[in-house]
Coordinates of C-alpha atoms in Angstrom, one line a residue:
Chain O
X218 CA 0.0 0.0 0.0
X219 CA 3.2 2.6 0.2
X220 CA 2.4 3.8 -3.4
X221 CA -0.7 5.4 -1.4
X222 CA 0.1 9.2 -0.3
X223 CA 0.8 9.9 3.3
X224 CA -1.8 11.3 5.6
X225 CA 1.0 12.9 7.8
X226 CA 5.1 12.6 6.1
X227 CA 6.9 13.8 8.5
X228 CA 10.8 14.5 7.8
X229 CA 13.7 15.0 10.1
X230 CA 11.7 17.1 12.3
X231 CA 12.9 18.7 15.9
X232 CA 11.9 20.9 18.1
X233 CA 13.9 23.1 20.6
X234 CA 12.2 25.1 23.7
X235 CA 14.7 27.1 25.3
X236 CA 17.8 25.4 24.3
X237 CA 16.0 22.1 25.4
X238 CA 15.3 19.3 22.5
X239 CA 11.7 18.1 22.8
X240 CA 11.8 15.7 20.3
X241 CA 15.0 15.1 17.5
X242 CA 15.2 14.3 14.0
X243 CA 12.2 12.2 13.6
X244 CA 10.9 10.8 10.4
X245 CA 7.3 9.4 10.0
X246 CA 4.3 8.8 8.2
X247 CA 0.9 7.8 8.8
X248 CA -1.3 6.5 6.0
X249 CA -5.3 6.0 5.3
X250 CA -7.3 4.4 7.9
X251 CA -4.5 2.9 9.7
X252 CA -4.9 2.6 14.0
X253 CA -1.7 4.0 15.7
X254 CA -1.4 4.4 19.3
X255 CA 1.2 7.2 20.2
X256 CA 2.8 6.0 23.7
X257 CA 5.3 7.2 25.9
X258 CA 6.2 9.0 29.2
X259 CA 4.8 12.2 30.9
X260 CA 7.3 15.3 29.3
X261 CA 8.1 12.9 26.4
X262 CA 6.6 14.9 23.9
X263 CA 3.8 13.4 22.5
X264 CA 1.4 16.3 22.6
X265 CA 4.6 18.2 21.3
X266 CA 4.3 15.8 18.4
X267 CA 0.6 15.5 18.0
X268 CA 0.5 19.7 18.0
X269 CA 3.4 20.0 15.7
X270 CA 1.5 17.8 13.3
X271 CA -2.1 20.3 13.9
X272 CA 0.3 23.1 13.0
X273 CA -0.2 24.4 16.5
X274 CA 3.5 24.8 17.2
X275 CA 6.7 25.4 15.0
X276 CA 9.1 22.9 13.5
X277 CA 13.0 24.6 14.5
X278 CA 14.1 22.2 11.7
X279 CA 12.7 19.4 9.5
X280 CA 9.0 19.5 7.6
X281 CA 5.5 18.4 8.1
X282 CA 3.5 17.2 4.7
X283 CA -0.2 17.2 5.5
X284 CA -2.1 15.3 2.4
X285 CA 1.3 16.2 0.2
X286 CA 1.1 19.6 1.3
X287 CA 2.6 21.8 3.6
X288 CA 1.0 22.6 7.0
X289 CA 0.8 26.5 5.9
X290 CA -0.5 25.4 2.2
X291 CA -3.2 22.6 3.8
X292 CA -6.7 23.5 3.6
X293 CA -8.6 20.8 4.3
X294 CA -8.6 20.9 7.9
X295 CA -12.6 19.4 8.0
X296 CA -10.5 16.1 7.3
X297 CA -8.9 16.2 10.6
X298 CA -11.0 16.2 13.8
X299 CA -8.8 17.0 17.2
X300 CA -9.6 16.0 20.5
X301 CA -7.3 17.8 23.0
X302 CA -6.5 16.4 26.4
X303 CA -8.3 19.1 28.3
X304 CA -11.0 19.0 26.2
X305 CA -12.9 17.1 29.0
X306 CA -12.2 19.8 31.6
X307 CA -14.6 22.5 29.7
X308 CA -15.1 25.4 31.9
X309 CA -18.7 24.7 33.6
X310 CA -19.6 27.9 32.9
X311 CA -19.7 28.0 29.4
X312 CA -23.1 28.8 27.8
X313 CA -23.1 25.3 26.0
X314 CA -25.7 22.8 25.9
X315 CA -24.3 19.2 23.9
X316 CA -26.1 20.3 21.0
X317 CA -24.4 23.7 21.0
X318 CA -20.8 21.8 21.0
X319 CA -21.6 19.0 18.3
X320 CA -23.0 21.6 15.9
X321 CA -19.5 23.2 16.3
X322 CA -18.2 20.5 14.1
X323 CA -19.9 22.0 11.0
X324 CA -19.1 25.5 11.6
X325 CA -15.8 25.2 9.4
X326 CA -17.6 23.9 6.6
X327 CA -20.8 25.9 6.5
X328 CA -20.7 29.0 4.6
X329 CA -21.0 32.7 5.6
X330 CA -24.9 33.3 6.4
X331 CA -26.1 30.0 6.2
X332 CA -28.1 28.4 8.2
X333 CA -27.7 24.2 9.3
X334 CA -28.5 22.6 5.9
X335 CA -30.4 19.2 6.0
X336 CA -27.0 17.4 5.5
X337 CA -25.6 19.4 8.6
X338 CA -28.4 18.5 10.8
X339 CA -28.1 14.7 9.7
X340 CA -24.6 14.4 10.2
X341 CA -24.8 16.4 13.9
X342 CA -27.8 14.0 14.4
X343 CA -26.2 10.9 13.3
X344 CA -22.6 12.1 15.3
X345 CA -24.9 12.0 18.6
X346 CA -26.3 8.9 17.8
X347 CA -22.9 6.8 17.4
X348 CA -21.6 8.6 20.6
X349 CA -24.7 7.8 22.2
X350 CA -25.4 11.1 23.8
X351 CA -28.9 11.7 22.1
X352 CA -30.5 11.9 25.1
X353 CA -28.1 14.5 26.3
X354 CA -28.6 16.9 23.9
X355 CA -30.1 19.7 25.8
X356 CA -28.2 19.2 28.9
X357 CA -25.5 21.6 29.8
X358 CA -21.9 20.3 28.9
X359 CA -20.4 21.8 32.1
X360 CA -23.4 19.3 34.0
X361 CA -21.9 16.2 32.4
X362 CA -19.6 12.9 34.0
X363 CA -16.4 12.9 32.3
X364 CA -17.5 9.9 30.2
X365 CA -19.9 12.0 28.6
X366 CA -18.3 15.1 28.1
X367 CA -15.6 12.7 26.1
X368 CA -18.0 11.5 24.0
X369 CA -19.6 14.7 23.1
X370 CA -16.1 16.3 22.0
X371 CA -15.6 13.2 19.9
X372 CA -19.1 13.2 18.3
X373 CA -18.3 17.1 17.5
X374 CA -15.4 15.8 15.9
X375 CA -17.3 13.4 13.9
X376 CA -19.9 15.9 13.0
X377 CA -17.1 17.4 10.3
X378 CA -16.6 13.8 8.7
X379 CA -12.8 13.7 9.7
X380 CA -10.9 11.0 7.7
X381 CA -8.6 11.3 10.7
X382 CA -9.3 11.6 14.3
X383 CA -6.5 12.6 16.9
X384 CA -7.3 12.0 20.7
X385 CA -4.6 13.4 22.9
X386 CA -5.4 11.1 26.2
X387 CA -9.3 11.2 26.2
X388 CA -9.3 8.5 29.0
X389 CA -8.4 10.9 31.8
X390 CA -10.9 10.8 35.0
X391 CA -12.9 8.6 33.0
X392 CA -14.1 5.5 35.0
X393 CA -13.5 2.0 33.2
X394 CA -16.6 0.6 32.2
X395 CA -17.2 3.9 29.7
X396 CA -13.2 3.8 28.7
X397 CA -14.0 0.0 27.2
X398 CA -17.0 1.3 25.4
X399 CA -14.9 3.8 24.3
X400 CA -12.4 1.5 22.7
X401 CA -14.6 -0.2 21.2
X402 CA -16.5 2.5 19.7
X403 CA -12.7 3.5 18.1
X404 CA -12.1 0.5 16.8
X405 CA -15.8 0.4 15.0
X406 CA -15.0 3.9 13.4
X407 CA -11.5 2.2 12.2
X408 CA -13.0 -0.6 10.7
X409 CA -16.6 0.7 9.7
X410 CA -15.6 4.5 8.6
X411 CA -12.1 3.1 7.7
X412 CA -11.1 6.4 9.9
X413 CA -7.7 6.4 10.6
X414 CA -7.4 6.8 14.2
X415 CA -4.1 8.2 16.5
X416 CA -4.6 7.9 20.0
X417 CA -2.1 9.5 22.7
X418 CA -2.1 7.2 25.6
X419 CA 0.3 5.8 28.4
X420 CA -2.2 3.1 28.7
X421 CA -1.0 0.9 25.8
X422 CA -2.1 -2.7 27.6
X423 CA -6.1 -2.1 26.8
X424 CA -5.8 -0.8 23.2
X425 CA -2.9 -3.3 22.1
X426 CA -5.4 -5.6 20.0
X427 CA -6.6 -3.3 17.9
X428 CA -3.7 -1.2 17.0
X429 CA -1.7 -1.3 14.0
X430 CA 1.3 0.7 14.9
X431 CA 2.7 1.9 17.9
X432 CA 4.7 5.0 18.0
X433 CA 6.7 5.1 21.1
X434 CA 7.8 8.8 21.6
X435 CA 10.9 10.1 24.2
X436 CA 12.7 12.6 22.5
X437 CA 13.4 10.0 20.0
X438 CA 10.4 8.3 18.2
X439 CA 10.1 4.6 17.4
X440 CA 8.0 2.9 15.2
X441 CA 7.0 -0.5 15.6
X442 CA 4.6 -1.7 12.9
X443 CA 3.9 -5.3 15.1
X444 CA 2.9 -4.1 18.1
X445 CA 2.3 -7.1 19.8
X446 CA 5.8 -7.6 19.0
X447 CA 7.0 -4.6 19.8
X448 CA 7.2 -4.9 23.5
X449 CA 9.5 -7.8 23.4
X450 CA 11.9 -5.1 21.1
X451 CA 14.8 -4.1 24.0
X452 CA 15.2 -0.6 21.8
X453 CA 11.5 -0.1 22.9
X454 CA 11.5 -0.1 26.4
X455 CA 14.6 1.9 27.2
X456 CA 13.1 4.2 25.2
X457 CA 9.9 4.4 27.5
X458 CA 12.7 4.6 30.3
X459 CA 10.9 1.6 32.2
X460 CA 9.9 -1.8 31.5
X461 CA 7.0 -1.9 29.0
X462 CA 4.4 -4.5 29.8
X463 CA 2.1 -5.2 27.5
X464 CA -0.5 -8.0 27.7
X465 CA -1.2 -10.2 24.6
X466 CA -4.7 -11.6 23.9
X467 CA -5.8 -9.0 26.6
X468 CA -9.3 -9.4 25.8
X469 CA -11.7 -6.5 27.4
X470 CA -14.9 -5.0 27.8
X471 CA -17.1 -7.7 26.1
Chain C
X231 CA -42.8 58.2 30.6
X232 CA -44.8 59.7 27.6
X233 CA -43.9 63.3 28.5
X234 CA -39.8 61.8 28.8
X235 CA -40.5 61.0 25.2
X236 CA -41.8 64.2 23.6
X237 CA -39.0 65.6 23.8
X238 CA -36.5 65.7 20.5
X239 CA -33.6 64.9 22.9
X240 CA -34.9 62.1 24.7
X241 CA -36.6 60.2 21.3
X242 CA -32.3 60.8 20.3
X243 CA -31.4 59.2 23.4
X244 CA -33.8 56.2 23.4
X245 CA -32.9 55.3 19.4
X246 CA -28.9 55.7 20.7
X247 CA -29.5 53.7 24.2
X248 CA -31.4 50.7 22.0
X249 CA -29.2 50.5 19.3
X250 CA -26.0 50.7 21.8
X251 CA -27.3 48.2 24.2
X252 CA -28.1 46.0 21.5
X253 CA -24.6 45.8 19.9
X254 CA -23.0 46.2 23.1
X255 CA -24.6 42.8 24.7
X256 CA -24.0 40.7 21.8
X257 CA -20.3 41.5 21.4
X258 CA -20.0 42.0 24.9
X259 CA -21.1 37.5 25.2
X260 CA -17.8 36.9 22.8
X261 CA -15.5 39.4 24.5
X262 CA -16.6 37.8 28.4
X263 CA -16.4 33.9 26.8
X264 CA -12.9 34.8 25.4
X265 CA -11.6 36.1 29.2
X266 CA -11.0 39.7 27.1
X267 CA -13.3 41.9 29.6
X268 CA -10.7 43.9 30.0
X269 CA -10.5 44.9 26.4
X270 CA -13.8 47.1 26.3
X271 CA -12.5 49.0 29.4
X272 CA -8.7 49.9 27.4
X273 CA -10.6 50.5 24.0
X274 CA -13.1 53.1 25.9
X275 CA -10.2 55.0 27.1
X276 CA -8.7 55.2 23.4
X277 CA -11.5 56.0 22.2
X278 CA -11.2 58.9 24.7
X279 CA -8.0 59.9 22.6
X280 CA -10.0 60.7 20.0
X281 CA -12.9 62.5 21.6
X282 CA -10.3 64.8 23.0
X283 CA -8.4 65.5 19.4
X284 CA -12.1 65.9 18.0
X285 CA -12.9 68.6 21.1
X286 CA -9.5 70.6 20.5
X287 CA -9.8 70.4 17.3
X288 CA -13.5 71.0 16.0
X289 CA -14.1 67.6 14.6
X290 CA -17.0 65.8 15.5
X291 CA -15.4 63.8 18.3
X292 CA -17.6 60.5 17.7
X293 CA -15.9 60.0 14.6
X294 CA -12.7 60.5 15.7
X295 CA -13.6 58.2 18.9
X296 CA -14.1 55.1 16.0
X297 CA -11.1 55.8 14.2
X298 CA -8.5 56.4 17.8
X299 CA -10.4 52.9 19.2
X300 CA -10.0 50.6 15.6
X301 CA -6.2 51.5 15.7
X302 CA -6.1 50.8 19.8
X303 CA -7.7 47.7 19.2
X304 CA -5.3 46.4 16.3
X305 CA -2.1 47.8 18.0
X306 CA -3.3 45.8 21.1
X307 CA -4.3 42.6 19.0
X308 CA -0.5 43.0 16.9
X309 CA 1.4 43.5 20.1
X310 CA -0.2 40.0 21.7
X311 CA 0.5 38.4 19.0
X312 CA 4.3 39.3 17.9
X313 CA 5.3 40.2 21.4
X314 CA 5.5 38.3 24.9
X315 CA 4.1 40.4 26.4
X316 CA 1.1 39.1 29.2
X317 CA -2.4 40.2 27.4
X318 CA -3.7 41.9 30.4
X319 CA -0.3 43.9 30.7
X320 CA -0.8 45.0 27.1
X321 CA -4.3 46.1 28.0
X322 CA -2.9 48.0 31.3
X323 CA -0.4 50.0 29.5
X324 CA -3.0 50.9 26.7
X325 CA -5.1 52.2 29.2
X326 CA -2.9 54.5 31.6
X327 CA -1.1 55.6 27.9
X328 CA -4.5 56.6 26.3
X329 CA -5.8 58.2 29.1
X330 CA -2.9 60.1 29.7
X331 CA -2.6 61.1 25.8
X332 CA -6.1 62.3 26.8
X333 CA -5.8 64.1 29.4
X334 CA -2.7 66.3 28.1
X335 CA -4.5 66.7 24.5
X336 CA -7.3 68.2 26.5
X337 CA -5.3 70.6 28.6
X338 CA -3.4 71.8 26.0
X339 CA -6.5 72.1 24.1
X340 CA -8.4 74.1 27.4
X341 CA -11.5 72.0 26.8
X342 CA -11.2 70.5 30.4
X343 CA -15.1 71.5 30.9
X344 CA -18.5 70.1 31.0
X345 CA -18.0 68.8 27.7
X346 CA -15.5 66.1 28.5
X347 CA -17.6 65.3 31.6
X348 CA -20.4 64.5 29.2
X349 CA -18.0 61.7 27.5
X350 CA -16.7 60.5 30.7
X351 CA -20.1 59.4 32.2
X352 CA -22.2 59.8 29.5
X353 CA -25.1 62.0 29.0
X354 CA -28.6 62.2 27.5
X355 CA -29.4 65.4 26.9
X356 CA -25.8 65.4 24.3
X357 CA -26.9 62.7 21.8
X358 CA -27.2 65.2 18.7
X359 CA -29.3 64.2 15.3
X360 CA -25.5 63.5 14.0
X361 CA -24.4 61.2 16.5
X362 CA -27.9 59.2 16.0
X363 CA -26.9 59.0 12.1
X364 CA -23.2 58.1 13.1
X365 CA -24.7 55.7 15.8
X366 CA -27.1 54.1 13.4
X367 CA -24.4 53.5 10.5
X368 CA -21.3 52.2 12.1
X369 CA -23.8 50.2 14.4
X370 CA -25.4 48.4 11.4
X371 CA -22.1 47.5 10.2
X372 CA -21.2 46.1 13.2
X373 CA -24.1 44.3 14.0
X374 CA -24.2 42.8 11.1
X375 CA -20.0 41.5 11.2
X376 CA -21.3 39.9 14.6
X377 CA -24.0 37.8 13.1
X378 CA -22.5 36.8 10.3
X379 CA -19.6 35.4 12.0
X380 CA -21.5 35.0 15.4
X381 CA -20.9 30.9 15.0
X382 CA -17.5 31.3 14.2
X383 CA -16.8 33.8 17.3
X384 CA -18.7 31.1 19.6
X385 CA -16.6 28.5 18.6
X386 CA -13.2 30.4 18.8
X387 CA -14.4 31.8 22.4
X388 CA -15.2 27.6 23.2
X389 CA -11.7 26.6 22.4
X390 CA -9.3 28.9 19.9
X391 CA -6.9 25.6 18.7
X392 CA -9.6 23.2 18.1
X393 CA -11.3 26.4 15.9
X394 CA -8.6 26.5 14.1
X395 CA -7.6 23.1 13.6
X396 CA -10.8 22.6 12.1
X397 CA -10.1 25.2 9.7
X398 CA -11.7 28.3 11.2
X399 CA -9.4 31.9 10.3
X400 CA -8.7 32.2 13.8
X401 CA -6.2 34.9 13.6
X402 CA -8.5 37.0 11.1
X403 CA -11.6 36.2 13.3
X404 CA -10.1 37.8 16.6
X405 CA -8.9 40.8 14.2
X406 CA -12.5 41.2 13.5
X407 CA -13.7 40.9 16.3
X408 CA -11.4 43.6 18.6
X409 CA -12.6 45.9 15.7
X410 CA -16.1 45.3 16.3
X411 CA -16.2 46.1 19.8
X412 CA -13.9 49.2 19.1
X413 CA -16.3 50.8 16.8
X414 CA -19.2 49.9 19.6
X415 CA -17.1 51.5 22.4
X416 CA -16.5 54.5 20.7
X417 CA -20.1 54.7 19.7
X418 CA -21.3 54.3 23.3
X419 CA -19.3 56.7 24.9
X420 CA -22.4 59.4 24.1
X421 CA -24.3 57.3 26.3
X422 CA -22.6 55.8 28.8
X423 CA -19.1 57.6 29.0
X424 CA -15.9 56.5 28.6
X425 CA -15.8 55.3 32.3
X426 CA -18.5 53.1 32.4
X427 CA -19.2 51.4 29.0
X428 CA -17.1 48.5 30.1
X429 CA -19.9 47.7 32.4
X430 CA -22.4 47.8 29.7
X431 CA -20.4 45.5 27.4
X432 CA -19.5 42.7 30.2
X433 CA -21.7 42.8 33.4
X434 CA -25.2 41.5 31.0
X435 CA -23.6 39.0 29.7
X436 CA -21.8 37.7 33.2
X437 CA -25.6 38.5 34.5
X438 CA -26.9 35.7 31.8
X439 CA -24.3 33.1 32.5
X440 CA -26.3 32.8 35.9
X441 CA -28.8 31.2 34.6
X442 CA -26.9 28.6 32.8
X443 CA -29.0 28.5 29.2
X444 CA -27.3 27.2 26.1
X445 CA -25.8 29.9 23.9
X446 CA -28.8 31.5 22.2
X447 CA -30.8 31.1 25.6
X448 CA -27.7 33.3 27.3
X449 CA -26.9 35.6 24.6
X450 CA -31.0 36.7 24.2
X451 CA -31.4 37.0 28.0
X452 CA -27.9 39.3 28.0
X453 CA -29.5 41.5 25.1
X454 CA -33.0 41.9 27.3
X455 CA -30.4 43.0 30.4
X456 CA -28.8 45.6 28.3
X457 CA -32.3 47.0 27.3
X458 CA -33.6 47.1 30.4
X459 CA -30.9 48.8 32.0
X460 CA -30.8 51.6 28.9
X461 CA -34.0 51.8 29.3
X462 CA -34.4 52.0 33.2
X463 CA -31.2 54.0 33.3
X464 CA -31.7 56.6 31.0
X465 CA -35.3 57.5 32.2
X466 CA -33.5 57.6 36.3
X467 CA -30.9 60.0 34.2
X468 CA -34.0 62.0 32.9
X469 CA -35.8 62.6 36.2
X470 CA -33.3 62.9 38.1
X471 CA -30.9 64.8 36.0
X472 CA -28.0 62.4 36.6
X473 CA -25.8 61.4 34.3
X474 CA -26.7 58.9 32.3
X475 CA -23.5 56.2 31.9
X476 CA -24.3 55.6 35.9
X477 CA -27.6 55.2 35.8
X478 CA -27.3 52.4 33.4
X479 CA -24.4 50.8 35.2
X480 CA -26.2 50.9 38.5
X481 CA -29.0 49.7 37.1
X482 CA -27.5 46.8 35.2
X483 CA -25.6 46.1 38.6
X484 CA -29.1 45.4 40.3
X485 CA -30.2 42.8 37.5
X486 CA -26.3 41.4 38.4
X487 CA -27.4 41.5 42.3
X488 CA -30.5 40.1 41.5
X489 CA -29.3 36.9 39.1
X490 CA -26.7 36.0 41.2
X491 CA -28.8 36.1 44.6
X492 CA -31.3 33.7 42.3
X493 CA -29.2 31.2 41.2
X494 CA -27.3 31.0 44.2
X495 CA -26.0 27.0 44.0
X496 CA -27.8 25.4 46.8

């Protein structure tokens, strides 16, 4: 399938805070409807990675290719749908009910003046529906459990028909029984949608059936296309700086 | 109330008041939801740069309120942006510099009278037929900015990065926006005064929050605040021969009072 372009070609690229390297020379790329888990430590810099990729910080060396494009030339950023770690700490104050924040996935794509169109509403409708949070629609976000407040960012993601979807840590505070429904609703949307999926996590045991490829990031980044393999791979677990465990056949959640 | 409005003055006044409070509490819910309170009161006290140029120098000091405020606001939105420099540090040095400009314009000038007291705290009985015309046309403009882009400027106040990850001009948005709210300062200041149209542009909308509505719920309960208080305020200012920018704010502080004694979290 390598004749296929790359969602994400990344080339030699570092990044440098204050004379400090955040992550050196690396080299990827993710392609169509793949399932990579991004794993390492706390301060390893894999929201550094995941951001640089969003265009939300600065390269100091190396490119980005978005679709065969550069980050400043990409336009097609409905294709992407970004679900930042805090993004189920929303202010409780904020004048949102759930319907207010999935209808925020169509605002890119609706144009100046317009009100929802039919397609709009379905696809806000049917975002809801797979995240299972109809029956939440009028409720106040800042009123939710952390379960649900997850899946309404991710159905507002949905909403703009992302061909990719990013999740920087969703499972924080979230309790387990919704975290395996969670998984499993990621690995429909893989399979189903063919959406290529790229999950931040220092959780790797629960996921590690599903996923294609395992990015392990510390400064350096590691690539392991076999990731239940990949644990076994010495290279791999000093690079997480502590003994990786990762348990095969883990079956979970139903 | 009938004999407040035959007068010429007052029926100036009341078109002014609507029109201001209108604008004022629908910019004023992206300005509080983006943490940039602080803006309206720095903007107000630019615009205040201008009023005193247009006193010293004969021009119809509304105008050059709009023009003084749009370059505050994009100097303040270009030096947050290229500089580190904290946002709210930027706004207090805006402030003190403006109002300084002001003040020395103005004494150099030897306007220091009743005049400038007028655009301090606002006044009824100064709203000319001009200033209605002035209100009205730079007010449709930006009335009509703010709901053309008003889903756009709710989703950037929600969360700025995941607005513009999914595409949204973020940069070109906020640019907007700051000019909006400049041109609606300067246009207030008639009405409310330089000192106190922060209070118009922020306290409805925090008054709203209280009652925890959805968006539209919030930002059509901060707009019947804002009325209210013009309303209520400027008639107080009428009988009472007070000026009118504290009326308002007083009486927009009560409906505050009021929702937060209401909603009080058991």
């Amino acid at each position: 399938m390598n004749f296929k372009l790359p969602i994400f070609d990344v080339k030699n690229l570092s990044f440098t805070v204050n004379g400090i390297n955040i992550l050196s020379n690396v080299s990827l790329q993710i392609f169509n409807s793949q399932y990579i888990a991004i794993i390492g430590p706390n301060g390893g810099g894999k929201t550094t990675l995941v951001r640089l990729l969003l265009g939300l910080e600065k390269p100091s060396s190396g490119n980005i290719k978005l679709y065969g494009k550069k980050i400043s030339q990409f336009k097609e950023w409905y294709k992407i749908g970004y679900v930042p770690q805090r993004a189920a700490h929303v202010d409780a104050n904020f004048p949102a009910t759930v319907l207010d924040i999935v209808k925020m996935g169509r605002t890119a794509q609706r144009k100046v003046l317009s009100s929802m169109s039919t397609r709009d509403e379905k696809l806000v409708v049917e975002s809801m529906e797979q995240m299972d949070i109809t029956h939440l629609k009028d409720k106040m976000v800042g009123t939710l459990s952390g379960g649900q407040r997850q899946r309404v960012m991710i159905a507002r993601a949905l909403a703009s028909e992302p061909e990719v979807l990013i999740l920087d840590e969703p499972n924080t505070g979230v309790d387990v029984a919704s975290q395996n429904r969670f998984y499993s609703l990621l690995r429909k949307l893989n399979k189903e949608r063919k959406i290529t999926i790229i999950f931040i996590t220092h959780d790797i045991g629960v996921i590690a059936d599903d996923i294609a490829r395992l990015f392990t990031v510390n400064q350096k980044v590691i690539t392991c296309n076999n990731p239940k393999q990949a644990l076994s791979c010495d290279e791999m677990s000093d690079l997480y700086g502590i003994e990786a465990h990762l348990i095969h056949n883990h079956k979970h959640g139903h | 109330m009938v004999e407040m409005l035959s007068y010429d003055f007052m029926q100036r006044a009341f078109l002014a008041g609507i029109i201001i409070a209108t604008l004022a509490s629908i910019s004023g819910t992206f300005v509080v939801l983006k943490r940039y309170s602080m803006i309206s009161e720095t903007l107000a006290h630019s615009a205040l740069v201008g009023v005193a140029v247009g006193l010293v120098a004969g021009y119809n000091p509304l105008w050059i309120a709009v023009l003084v405020a749009l370059f505050s606001a994009w100097l303040i939105e270009y030096l947050r942006s290229n500089f580190t420099i904290y946002s709210d540090a930027v706004l207090a040095i805006m402030l003190s510099g403006s109002l300084a400009l002001a003040v020395i314009i103005v004494s150099l000038g030897g306007s220091f009278n009743n005049s400038l007291m007028s655009y301090l705290f606002g006044s009824i009985l100064s709203v000319s037929y001009e200033d209605v015309i002035t209100i009205f046309v730079f007010g449709f403009i930006a009335l009509a900015i703010l709901l053309t882009f008003s889903k756009e400027f709710y989703f950037i106040a929600y969360d700025e990065e995941i607005a513009k990850v999914s595409g949204i001009k973020v940069k070109l948005l906020n640019f907007l926006l700051v000019s909006v709210v400049a041109i609606i300062i300067a246009l207030s200041i008639r009405i409310v005064g330089t000192l106190l149209i922060g209070a118009l542009m922020v306290i409805p909308t925090v008054s709203a929050l209280q009652y925890k509505f959805g968006f539209f719920k919030t930002t059509i309960l901060a707009l019947i605040f804002a009325l209210i208080s013009v309303v209520l305020g400027m008639s107080i200012s009428y009988h009472f021969s007070l000026p009118s920018g504290a009326t308002i704010v007083l009486s927009v502080l009560v409906i505050f009072i009021f929702s937060l004694i209401i909603n009080k979290k058991s």
